Short mmCIF file of C-alpha atoms in Angstrom, two decimals:
data_model
loop_
_atom_site.label_atom_id
_atom_site.label_comp_id
_atom_site.label_asym_id
_atom_site.label_seq_id
_atom_site.Cartn_x
_atom_site.Cartn_y
_atom_site.Cartn_z
CA UNK A 1 77.55 109.06 98.65
CA UNK A 2 80.97 109.89 97.15
CA UNK A 3 82.08 111.66 100.36
CA UNK A 4 81.30 108.23 102.09
CA UNK A 5 83.33 106.36 99.51
CA UNK A 6 86.16 108.75 99.64
CA UNK A 7 86.37 108.89 103.55
CA UNK A 8 86.22 105.14 103.75
CA UNK A 9 88.77 104.67 101.13
CA UNK A 10 91.11 107.08 103.25
CA UNK A 11 90.48 105.08 106.38
CA UNK A 12 91.20 101.95 104.54
CA UNK A 13 94.42 103.25 103.01
CA UNK A 14 95.63 104.68 106.57
CA UNK A 15 94.84 101.27 108.04
CA UNK A 16 96.88 99.44 105.59
CA UNK A 17 99.76 102.06 105.69
CA UNK A 18 99.59 101.80 109.54
CA UNK A 19 99.74 97.95 109.21
CA UNK A 20 102.65 97.77 106.98
CA UNK A 21 104.72 100.20 109.03
CA UNK A 22 104.03 98.09 112.14
CA UNK A 23 104.80 94.82 110.57
CA UNK A 24 107.74 95.72 108.39
CA UNK A 25 109.19 98.83 110.13
CA UNK A 26 112.76 98.24 108.68
CA UNK A 27 111.71 97.97 105.11
CA UNK A 28 109.84 101.10 104.63
CA UNK A 29 111.86 104.28 103.85
CA UNK A 30 110.16 106.53 106.34
CA UNK A 31 106.96 106.58 108.50
CA UNK A 32 105.51 109.84 107.38
CA UNK A 33 106.02 108.98 103.84
CA UNK A 34 104.46 105.48 104.15
CA UNK A 35 101.44 106.83 106.28
CA UNK A 36 100.70 109.49 103.83
CA UNK A 37 101.20 107.38 100.72
CA UNK A 38 98.50 104.72 101.71
CA UNK A 39 95.45 107.01 102.18
CA UNK A 40 96.30 109.41 99.11
CA UNK A 41 96.91 106.37 96.85
CA UNK A 42 93.50 104.43 98.24
CA UNK A 43 91.70 107.97 97.79
CA UNK A 44 93.02 108.36 94.07
CA UNK A 45 92.09 104.76 93.15
CA UNK A 46 88.52 105.28 94.67
CA UNK A 47 87.97 108.49 92.89
CA UNK A 48 89.39 107.07 89.59
CA UNK A 49 87.14 103.87 90.00
CA UNK A 50 84.11 105.99 90.80
CA UNK A 51 84.77 108.23 87.79
CA UNK A 52 84.82 105.00 85.56
CA UNK A 53 81.89 103.00 87.29
CA UNK A 54 79.64 105.83 88.21
CA UNK A 55 77.55 106.04 91.26
CA UNK A 56 75.98 102.91 93.13
CA UNK A 57 79.15 100.66 92.96
CA UNK A 58 80.32 101.63 96.50
CA UNK A 59 81.85 98.04 97.15
CA UNK A 60 83.87 97.95 94.21
CA UNK A 61 85.11 101.46 94.50
CA UNK A 62 86.46 100.63 98.02
CA UNK A 63 88.04 97.30 96.79
CA UNK A 64 89.52 99.05 93.74
CA UNK A 65 90.93 101.95 95.94
CA UNK A 66 92.47 99.51 98.46
CA UNK A 67 94.07 97.67 95.62
CA UNK A 68 95.71 100.95 94.27
CA UNK A 69 96.67 101.65 97.82
CA UNK A 70 98.46 98.19 98.25
CA UNK A 71 100.18 98.48 94.67
CA UNK A 72 101.64 101.80 95.59
CA UNK A 73 102.64 100.90 99.14
CA UNK A 74 104.40 98.04 97.68
CA UNK A 75 106.53 100.16 95.69
CA UNK A 76 107.93 101.83 98.70
CA UNK A 77 109.16 98.37 100.05
CA UNK A 78 112.92 97.88 100.35
CA UNK A 79 114.69 94.56 99.74
CA UNK A 80 115.09 92.62 103.04
CA UNK A 81 118.76 93.02 104.29
CA UNK A 82 120.66 89.85 104.74
#
């Protein structure tokens, strides 16, 4: 079950990073950095949540993984140029 949670969180993180790069291409530093940060951050969040909650909380694990992925992707955002 943990494999499915990990794989799902990586897919969610990659989808979030890809959406962020496509929607705001000029506000992220580089495409490879952004596309790498999303899945890794989501995987770390999912594994950390799984360690805290234990098995049997797949939905909560995926949500927490996505939340950490969003938080770390937001740290890469640059201010909008005027």
